[in-house]
């Protein structure tokens, strides 16, 4: 949608006036440029007992050319960024194009810029629908346009902030697009092709795809073994932003699990809900979306990304329980369950990331059902070997409402995962308890150590288990999405990378 910032000029087809509790007369500017009769109707609505601006309250005023919505936000002091964002998203979701597609929001008295930005952001994020495989309605009314109106003194800063929000949202929406694609349309090679296509014509972006032959040459058998059962062979995709800048300094590396479909393989899953496993590549979708967001906002630092793409299918050529995998690291994995495939592909991705002189590594993966048991759909599971990195991820997550919740990386879990009788690590724990921590304990084996002032220590690393937050299938609480992939962690990681660029992580 096209978003513009202006003073209190046009009225649009739908005009939203969000106000605070106790508002018993039309605020200054609420009725500017309305027709005389519309203005009287709005003033009467404000003066009536039917609307006092309580949280969740709304009143429609029908005028000849414009649907006017008075929207209550409750007490001004209680308005948080989250509430602003969620209210914007919910309000947007309730609109219908029957009255036209020009939306005007009037931020009148009492609005602070950061709340205006968040309310607008909620609308922008919610303006998303994945309908490319549906035949178009004949009476399609075209895209929405949004004009945000504010006092002149706010206009410039507000416009700058909204430009940034719109750019980041292109990354969120791209991640959702990728996540929503069915597995027969988006498989590993196709993801690679789209990444190469995306990089075309962008002078400060580089994408490289390591195909099946290259993976064999590099001995990346974590990725190869998981993907070899499918007709769509695996690949590894490298994203590089500003590759020529500060080439000697440490920069972030973000790694994504990209299982374009997780059938479970030979340890096949039950059929209920299996369709949702097209979303098992959301880690890689977030990486791709994040690079788009960083590119679109003009980030000037160097950043690396790696996505591990494979389709986990049962077939005569598939890997099996009992197999031993030789990973890129040189460490071997005993496969006890082919459905614990994400950790196998990430073993190669994390080892590779460790070679890129990273300031820190963050991996994103729809890794375990256990994390959904622990945190539901409310928060991403956060595991880290670095207090500082963990704290920063929590902080940015809280700010943008993509909450990451710390879960333990205890030595006991690592011990379980390294207790195979025939290999260096095993890909399943000894029981089902603490499954998300077991998986994290496994991944930790593939983050390299390096020399530093205090001797040797592991590279700062965080693992984000997004199994519960990557998709909306039922009545979950993320109101910025109506259905399907959420694009989760694009906004949080964008904030982390852009705001903490100059800080040493370890
Ligand atoms: N992709 C799944 C995890 C998942 C579950 C993602 C629900 C999204 C929603 C993962 O590959 C998996 O199957 N994990 C197993 C691991 C187990 C076999 C050790 C799990 O969590 O049950
Ligand atoms: Zn699986
Ligand atoms: Zn999986």
CSV table of C-alpha atoms and ligand atoms in Angstrom, one decimal, residues 257 259 262 264 269 276-277 280 312 337-343 366-370 372 427-429 435 438 465-468, ligand 1:
chain,number,residue,atom,x,y,z
A,257,UNK,CA,16.8,-23.7,8.6
A,259,UNK,CA,13.4,-27.4,5.0
A,262,UNK,CA,9.3,-31.8,6.4
A,264,UNK,CA,9.6,-36.5,8.7
A,269,UNK,CA,5.0,-37.8,10.6
A,276,UNK,CA,1.9,-26.9,7.8
A,277,UNK,CA,5.4,-28.4,7.3
A,280,UNK,CA,9.6,-25.6,7.9
A,312,UNK,CA,13.0,-34.1,3.9
A,337,UNK,CA,15.2,-40.1,14.0
A,338,UNK,CA,15.1,-38.7,10.4
A,339,UNK,CA,12.4,-36.2,11.6
A,340,UNK,CA,15.1,-34.4,13.7
A,341,UNK,CA,16.5,-33.2,10.4
A,342,UNK,CA,16.8,-29.4,11.1
A,343,UNK,CA,19.7,-29.9,13.4
A,366,UNK,CA,11.3,-24.1,13.2
A,367,UNK,CA,13.2,-26.8,15.1
A,368,UNK,CA,11.1,-28.5,17.7
A,369,UNK,CA,7.5,-29.3,18.7
A,370,UNK,CA,8.8,-29.0,22.3
A,372,UNK,CA,5.6,-24.9,21.2
A,427,UNK,CA,20.4,-36.4,16.7
A,428,UNK,CA,17.8,-37.3,19.3
A,429,UNK,CA,17.9,-37.0,23.1
A,435,UNK,CA,13.3,-31.5,23.6
A,438,UNK,CA,18.3,-31.0,23.7
A,465,UNK,CA,13.5,-21.8,17.9
A,466,UNK,CA,10.6,-20.2,15.9
A,467,UNK,CA,8.5,-23.3,15.6
A,468,UNK,CA,5.6,-21.7,17.6
B,1,LIG,N1,10.0,-29.2,11.8
B,1,LIG,C1,9.8,-30.0,13.0
B,1,LIG,C2,9.4,-29.2,14.2
B,1,LIG,C3,8.1,-28.4,14.2
B,1,LIG,C4,7.1,-28.9,14.9
B,1,LIG,C5,8.0,-27.2,13.5
B,1,LIG,C6,5.9,-28.2,14.9
B,1,LIG,C7,6.8,-26.5,13.5
B,1,LIG,C8,5.7,-27.0,14.2
B,1,LIG,C9,11.1,-30.7,13.3
B,1,LIG,O1,11.9,-31.1,12.2
B,1,LIG,C10,10.8,-32.0,14.1
B,1,LIG,O2,10.1,-32.8,13.5
B,1,LIG,N2,11.2,-32.1,15.3
B,1,LIG,C11,11.0,-33.3,16.1
B,1,LIG,C12,12.3,-33.7,16.7
B,1,LIG,C13,12.2,-35.0,17.4
B,1,LIG,C14,12.0,-36.1,16.4
B,1,LIG,C15,13.5,-35.3,18.2
B,1,LIG,C16,10.0,-32.8,17.2
B,1,LIG,O3,10.0,-31.8,17.7
B,1,LIG,O4,9.1,-33.6,17.5
